[in-house]
Each structure stands twice: as C-alpha cells, then as structure tokens.
Amino acid sequence: VLRDDGPFDLFAVYFGGADVIGHRFWRHAYPQLYRHAPSEEEQRAFGHVLEAYYRYLDTVVASLIAAAPTDANVLVVSDHGMTPVRRTGRFRVPALSGGHLSGPPAVLIAAGPDIRRSGVDPATLGVNDLPRIGSILDVTPTILALLAMPVGRDMDGDAAQSFLSPEFLERAPVRYVPA
C-alpha cells in the first residue's frame, strides 16, 4: 500500500503485538527477575518469543521505511515502556490499565528531513541516557505540526518543537487554533 497507493501526507501503522508479547512472554525471557519463575519446560518453549518478535518487528519496520519516500519523516512511537510486573506474585491480579500507568516512559524515535539531528551516535546511548522530551500526549500535536496543520489549544499535549529541525520550524512555524 505504501509503495503503490501513495503519495500520502500521513501513513500510520499500529503493531499491537509488541504490547501483547511483552505482557505474555517477559517472564519467560527473563525468569530470573521473578520469584515464581516459569518452569524450565516453559522457558525452553517460550523464552525466545520476545526477542524473536522484536527481531521480526524490526524487519517489518525496515521494509516500511524502505518503501517510504526518501523525504519522509518517520516516527516510531510506543505508548509506554515495558518492565517486569508482578515479580513476586504467583497469580495475576487485575490492575487498572493493565499496569500501564506505572510502566516506564514511552519511546519516540524520529528521523527525516524535518527532524533535528541530535549529533549523538545511537550506539553510544544507554537507556538512562535518553532525554525526556515530553509526553505521549505530545505525539498528535507534533504530527499535526509536521503536517503544517494547526494544533488545538484545548489538546492535552503540545508539539514537541525541541526535536523539530530549526529549518522546518522557520518554514512552518507551529500554529494554534482554539479547538
């Protein structure tokens, strides 16, 4: 679709599997983090699923980027990070939002002609080196800004101008509308 039906102003793909795989198979990939680890048989059967899915997802995202125009801005966004939960409990206790409210921050990876260059080699970054640039609520206003569309002042988030290139912001300053 991306290659044959374009051009697009916005092309978005949602991969729900990353969330589901993390919730279902984290404990099999990292059993040492849990007081009640899965059996060795379960670890052998399912311990590879998390890494295998993320490798698969990397190839899918790479194919989408390869099919996109060379001047496309690409954003990879998660709505929350992933961490082991209920490490000491034997049975799952339902939690509001599936435990997402207490999860690590979301991740935003952005690249393209309108994205500010960080000047940092990603290979040198550790998880604690990643800057906090905003909130998940800033994603939609930022996409609107990249599309040169006005951002609603009544939105809970704001355009994350800190990662937009100065050239882009000069060419297309963020505009606002009341609602």
PDB file of C-alpha atoms in Angstrom:
ATOM      1  CA  VAL A   1       0.000   0.000   0.000  1.00  0.00           C
ATOM      2  CA  LEU A   2       2.762   2.443   0.918  1.00  0.00           C
ATOM      3  CA  ARG A   3       4.654   1.800  -2.292  1.00  0.00           C
ATOM      4  CA  ASP A   4       1.699   1.501  -4.685  1.00  0.00           C
ATOM      5  CA  ASP A   5      -1.046   3.787  -3.375  1.00  0.00           C
ATOM      6  CA  GLY A   6       0.951   6.880  -2.369  1.00  0.00           C
ATOM      7  CA  PRO A   7       1.798   9.600  -2.051  1.00  0.00           C
ATOM      8  CA  PHE A   8       0.488  10.074   1.471  1.00  0.00           C
ATOM      9  CA  ASP A   9       0.570  13.045   3.795  1.00  0.00           C
ATOM     10  CA  LEU A  10       0.382  10.628   6.712  1.00  0.00           C
ATOM     11  CA  PHE A  11       0.792   6.865   6.798  1.00  0.00           C
ATOM     12  CA  ALA A  12       0.343   5.203  10.193  1.00  0.00           C
ATOM     13  CA  VAL A  13       0.675   1.580  11.217  1.00  0.00           C
ATOM     14  CA  TYR A  14      -0.191   0.125  14.621  1.00  0.00           C
ATOM     15  CA  PHE A  15       1.572  -3.011  15.850  1.00  0.00           C
ATOM     16  CA  GLY A  16      -0.368  -4.265  18.866  1.00  0.00           C
ATOM     17  CA  GLY A  17       1.759  -7.376  19.102  1.00  0.00           C
ATOM     18  CA  ALA A  18       4.661  -5.588  20.786  1.00  0.00           C
ATOM     19  CA  ASP A  19       2.483  -4.851  23.813  1.00  0.00           C
ATOM     20  CA  VAL A  20       0.855  -8.277  23.940  1.00  0.00           C
ATOM     21  CA  ILE A  21       4.155 -10.139  23.516  1.00  0.00           C
ATOM     22  CA  GLY A  22       5.732  -8.129  26.329  1.00  0.00           C
ATOM     23  CA  HIS A  23       2.892  -8.821  28.725  1.00  0.00           C
ATOM     24  CA  ARG A  24       2.666 -12.513  27.880  1.00  0.00           C
ATOM     25  CA  PHE A  25       6.296 -13.545  27.442  1.00  0.00           C
ATOM     26  CA  TRP A  26       8.522 -11.171  29.503  1.00  0.00           C
ATOM     27  CA  ARG A  27       8.596 -13.638  32.380  1.00  0.00           C
ATOM     28  CA  HIS A  28       9.711 -16.454  30.047  1.00  0.00           C
ATOM     29  CA  ALA A  29      12.536 -14.345  28.568  1.00  0.00           C
ATOM     30  CA  TYR A  30      13.740 -13.067  31.967  1.00  0.00           C
ATOM     31  CA  PRO A  31      12.712 -15.724  34.510  1.00  0.00           C
ATOM     32  CA  GLN A  32      15.458 -14.692  36.934  1.00  0.00           C
ATOM     33  CA  LEU A  33      13.501 -11.494  37.661  1.00  0.00           C
ATOM     34  CA  TYR A  34      10.549 -13.386  39.137  1.00  0.00           C
ATOM     35  CA  ARG A  35      10.151 -15.091  42.478  1.00  0.00           C
ATOM     36  CA  HIS A  36       7.885 -17.693  40.853  1.00  0.00           C
ATOM     37  CA  ALA A  37       9.645 -18.274  37.547  1.00  0.00           C
ATOM     38  CA  PRO A  38       8.043 -20.316  34.779  1.00  0.00           C
ATOM     39  CA  SER A  39       9.102 -23.965  34.642  1.00  0.00           C
ATOM     40  CA  GLU A  40      12.220 -24.888  32.674  1.00  0.00           C
ATOM     41  CA  GLU A  41       9.973 -26.506  30.082  1.00  0.00           C
ATOM     42  CA  GLU A  42       8.016 -23.237  29.658  1.00  0.00           C
ATOM     43  CA  GLN A  43      11.258 -21.268  29.478  1.00  0.00           C
ATOM     44  CA  ARG A  44      12.562 -23.539  26.700  1.00  0.00           C
ATOM     45  CA  ALA A  45       9.261 -23.329  24.822  1.00  0.00           C
ATOM     46  CA  PHE A  46       8.627 -19.593  25.186  1.00  0.00           C
ATOM     47  CA  GLY A  47      11.892 -17.920  26.267  1.00  0.00           C
ATOM     48  CA  HIS A  48      12.759 -16.940  22.682  1.00  0.00           C
ATOM     49  CA  VAL A  49       9.360 -15.447  21.749  1.00  0.00           C
ATOM     50  CA  LEU A  50      10.008 -11.878  22.974  1.00  0.00           C
ATOM     51  CA  GLU A  51      13.328 -11.453  21.165  1.00  0.00           C
ATOM     52  CA  ALA A  52      12.070 -13.228  18.045  1.00  0.00           C
ATOM     53  CA  TYR A  53       9.037 -10.956  17.801  1.00  0.00           C
ATOM     54  CA  TYR A  54      11.114  -7.798  18.187  1.00  0.00           C
ATOM     55  CA  ARG A  55      13.518  -9.039  15.505  1.00  0.00           C
ATOM     56  CA  TYR A  56      10.520  -9.689  13.241  1.00  0.00           C
ATOM     57  CA  LEU A  57       9.109  -6.246  14.023  1.00  0.00           C
ATOM     58  CA  ASP A  58      12.475  -4.660  13.169  1.00  0.00           C
ATOM     59  CA  THR A  59      12.331  -6.259   9.714  1.00  0.00           C
ATOM     60  CA  VAL A  60       8.753  -5.090   9.157  1.00  0.00           C
ATOM     61  CA  VAL A  61       9.576  -1.506  10.178  1.00  0.00           C
ATOM     62  CA  ALA A  62      12.704  -1.619   7.981  1.00  0.00           C
ATOM     63  CA  SER A  63      10.599  -2.715   4.993  1.00  0.00           C
ATOM     64  CA  LEU A  64       8.131   0.122   5.609  1.00  0.00           C
ATOM     65  CA  ILE A  65      10.968   2.654   5.783  1.00  0.00           C
ATOM     66  CA  ALA A  66      12.477   1.222   2.582  1.00  0.00           C
ATOM     67  CA  ALA A  67       9.117   1.608   0.805  1.00  0.00           C
ATOM     68  CA  ALA A  68       8.610   5.182   2.041  1.00  0.00           C
ATOM     69  CA  PRO A  69       9.719   8.184   0.004  1.00  0.00           C
ATOM     70  CA  THR A  70      13.266   9.306   0.757  1.00  0.00           C
ATOM     71  CA  ASP A  71      11.973  12.625   2.107  1.00  0.00           C
ATOM     72  CA  ALA A  72       9.575  11.006   4.610  1.00  0.00           C
ATOM     73  CA  ASN A  73       9.678  11.815   8.297  1.00  0.00           C
ATOM     74  CA  VAL A  74       9.480   8.579  10.266  1.00  0.00           C
ATOM     75  CA  LEU A  75       8.272   8.334  13.847  1.00  0.00           C
ATOM     76  CA  VAL A  76       8.342   5.108  15.843  1.00  0.00           C
ATOM     77  CA  VAL A  77       6.258   5.556  18.976  1.00  0.00           C
ATOM     78  CA  SER A  78       5.310   3.371  21.911  1.00  0.00           C
ATOM     79  CA  ASP A  79       2.527   4.339  24.280  1.00  0.00           C
ATOM     80  CA  HIS A  80       4.520   3.051  27.268  1.00  0.00           C
ATOM     81  CA  GLY A  81       7.735   1.240  28.068  1.00  0.00           C
ATOM     82  CA  MET A  82       7.915  -2.351  29.232  1.00  0.00           C
ATOM     83  CA  THR A  83       9.196  -3.700  32.518  1.00  0.00           C
ATOM     84  CA  PRO A  84       8.582  -6.808  34.575  1.00  0.00           C
ATOM     85  CA  VAL A  85       5.421  -6.552  36.659  1.00  0.00           C
ATOM     86  CA  ARG A  86       4.044  -8.697  39.462  1.00  0.00           C
ATOM     87  CA  ARG A  87       7.522 -10.115  40.053  1.00  0.00           C
ATOM     88  CA  THR A  88       6.715 -11.548  43.464  1.00  0.00           C
ATOM     89  CA  GLY A  89       3.133 -12.691  42.872  1.00  0.00           C
ATOM     90  CA  ARG A  90       2.226 -16.142  41.701  1.00  0.00           C
ATOM     91  CA  PHE A  91      -1.091 -15.269  40.123  1.00  0.00           C
ATOM     92  CA  ARG A  92      -2.141 -12.321  38.026  1.00  0.00           C
ATOM     93  CA  VAL A  93      -4.191  -9.714  39.848  1.00  0.00           C
ATOM     94  CA  PRO A  94      -6.153  -7.415  37.508  1.00  0.00           C
ATOM     95  CA  ALA A  95      -4.789  -3.884  37.540  1.00  0.00           C
ATOM     96  CA  LEU A  96      -6.199  -0.633  36.243  1.00  0.00           C
ATOM     97  CA  SER A  97      -4.974  -0.202  32.642  1.00  0.00           C
ATOM     98  CA  GLY A  98      -3.066  -3.489  32.787  1.00  0.00           C
ATOM     99  CA  GLY A  99      -0.303  -1.874  34.830  1.00  0.00           C
ATOM    100  CA  HIS A 100       0.479   0.690  32.128  1.00  0.00           C
ATOM    101  CA  LEU A 101       0.124   3.677  34.448  1.00  0.00           C
ATOM    102  CA  SER A 102       3.146   2.562  36.470  1.00  0.00           C
ATOM    103  CA  GLY A 103       5.206   1.461  33.468  1.00  0.00           C
ATOM    104  CA  PRO A 104       8.339   3.133  32.159  1.00  0.00           C
ATOM    105  CA  PRO A 105       8.016   6.133  29.843  1.00  0.00           C
ATOM    106  CA  ALA A 106       7.130   5.701  26.193  1.00  0.00           C
ATOM    107  CA  VAL A 107       9.752   5.808  23.471  1.00  0.00           C
ATOM    108  CA  LEU A 108       9.836   8.091  20.446  1.00  0.00           C
ATOM    109  CA  ILE A 109      12.361   7.556  17.682  1.00  0.00           C
ATOM    110  CA  ALA A 110      12.227  10.116  14.903  1.00  0.00           C
ATOM    111  CA  ALA A 111      14.226  10.618  11.720  1.00  0.00           C
ATOM    112  CA  GLY A 112      13.764  12.520   8.496  1.00  0.00           C
ATOM    113  CA  PRO A 113      14.409  15.822   6.818  1.00  0.00           C
ATOM    114  CA  ASP A 114      12.313  17.815   9.309  1.00  0.00           C
ATOM    115  CA  ILE A 115      13.744  16.202  12.435  1.00  0.00           C
ATOM    116  CA  ARG A 116      16.555  17.900  14.371  1.00  0.00           C
ATOM    117  CA  ARG A 117      19.813  15.975  14.248  1.00  0.00           C
ATOM    118  CA  SER A 118      20.980  15.017  17.720  1.00  0.00           C
ATOM    119  CA  GLY A 119      24.649  14.664  16.843  1.00  0.00           C
ATOM    120  CA  VAL A 120      24.831  11.636  19.143  1.00  0.00           C
ATOM    121  CA  ASP A 121      25.717   8.159  17.927  1.00  0.00           C
ATOM    122  CA  PRO A 122      22.760   5.970  18.996  1.00  0.00           C
ATOM    123  CA  ALA A 123      25.137   3.069  19.613  1.00  0.00           C
ATOM    124  CA  THR A 124      26.695   5.016  22.488  1.00  0.00           C
ATOM    125  CA  LEU A 125      23.404   5.604  24.314  1.00  0.00           C
ATOM    126  CA  GLY A 126      22.196   3.605  27.269  1.00  0.00           C
ATOM    127  CA  VAL A 127      18.593   3.553  28.448  1.00  0.00           C
ATOM    128  CA  ASN A 128      19.344   6.147  31.143  1.00  0.00           C
ATOM    129  CA  ASP A 129      20.891   8.490  28.550  1.00  0.00           C
ATOM    130  CA  LEU A 130      17.639   9.032  26.673  1.00  0.00           C
ATOM    131  CA  PRO A 131      16.275  12.535  27.190  1.00  0.00           C
ATOM    132  CA  ARG A 132      12.718  13.193  28.296  1.00  0.00           C
ATOM    133  CA  ILE A 133      11.262  15.448  25.651  1.00  0.00           C
ATOM    134  CA  GLY A 134       7.609  15.322  26.521  1.00  0.00           C
ATOM    135  CA  SER A 135       4.610  13.102  26.982  1.00  0.00           C
ATOM    136  CA  ILE A 136       2.671  10.594  24.925  1.00  0.00           C
ATOM    137  CA  LEU A 137       0.070  13.364  24.750  1.00  0.00           C
ATOM    138  CA  ASP A 138       2.521  15.358  22.608  1.00  0.00           C
ATOM    139  CA  VAL A 139       2.552  12.862  19.736  1.00  0.00           C
ATOM    140  CA  THR A 140      -0.625  14.008  17.972  1.00  0.00           C
ATOM    141  CA  PRO A 141       0.171  17.745  18.238  1.00  0.00           C
ATOM    142  CA  THR A 142       3.682  17.023  16.929  1.00  0.00           C
ATOM    143  CA  ILE A 143       2.305  15.083  13.966  1.00  0.00           C
ATOM    144  CA  LEU A 144      -0.059  17.983  13.256  1.00  0.00           C
ATOM    145  CA  ALA A 145       2.920  20.373  13.335  1.00  0.00           C
ATOM    146  CA  LEU A 146       4.889  18.130  10.939  1.00  0.00           C
ATOM    147  CA  LEU A 147       1.882  18.223   8.597  1.00  0.00           C
ATOM    148  CA  ALA A 148       1.856  22.038   8.909  1.00  0.00           C
ATOM    149  CA  MET A 149      -1.621  21.795  10.412  1.00  0.00           C
ATOM    150  CA  PRO A 150      -2.681  23.882  13.418  1.00  0.00           C
ATOM    151  CA  VAL A 151      -2.616  22.386  16.906  1.00  0.00           C
ATOM    152  CA  GLY A 152      -5.681  22.793  19.103  1.00  0.00           C
ATOM    153  CA  ARG A 153      -5.021  24.832  22.248  1.00  0.00           C
ATOM    154  CA  ASP A 154      -7.500  22.570  24.032  1.00  0.00           C
ATOM    155  CA  MET A 155      -5.353  19.492  23.387  1.00  0.00           C
ATOM    156  CA  ASP A 156      -3.699  17.988  26.467  1.00  0.00           C
ATOM    157  CA  GLY A 157      -0.308  17.792  24.749  1.00  0.00           C
ATOM    158  CA  ASP A 158       1.815  20.212  22.743  1.00  0.00           C
ATOM    159  CA  ALA A 159       4.027  19.974  19.666  1.00  0.00           C
ATOM    160  CA  ALA A 160       7.482  18.749  20.726  1.00  0.00           C
ATOM    161  CA  GLN A 161       9.364  21.516  18.960  1.00  0.00           C
ATOM    162  CA  SER A 162      12.647  20.505  20.599  1.00  0.00           C
ATOM    163  CA  PHE A 163      13.128  17.692  18.107  1.00  0.00           C
ATOM    164  CA  LEU A 164      11.870  19.512  15.003  1.00  0.00           C
ATOM    165  CA  SER A 165      14.643  20.993  12.867  1.00  0.00           C
ATOM    166  CA  PRO A 166      15.168  24.762  13.003  1.00  0.00           C
ATOM    167  CA  GLU A 167      14.802  24.871   9.201  1.00  0.00           C
ATOM    168  CA  PHE A 168      11.413  23.183   9.412  1.00  0.00           C
ATOM    169  CA  LEU A 169      10.208  25.481  12.198  1.00  0.00           C
ATOM    170  CA  GLU A 170      11.313  28.526  10.190  1.00  0.00           C
ATOM    171  CA  ARG A 171       9.500  27.239   7.108  1.00  0.00           C
ATOM    172  CA  ALA A 172       6.412  26.031   9.019  1.00  0.00           C
ATOM    173  CA  PRO A 173       6.110  27.575  12.496  1.00  0.00           C
ATOM    174  CA  VAL A 174       3.725  25.736  14.795  1.00  0.00           C
ATOM    175  CA  ARG A 175       0.280  27.306  14.520  1.00  0.00           C
ATOM    176  CA  TYR A 176      -2.567  27.026  17.006  1.00  0.00           C
ATOM    177  CA  VAL A 177      -6.349  27.153  16.883  1.00  0.00           C
ATOM    178  CA  PRO A 178      -8.681  27.380  19.891  1.00  0.00           C
ATOM    179  CA  ALA A 179     -10.179  23.897  19.479  1.00  0.00           C
TER     180      ALA A 179
END
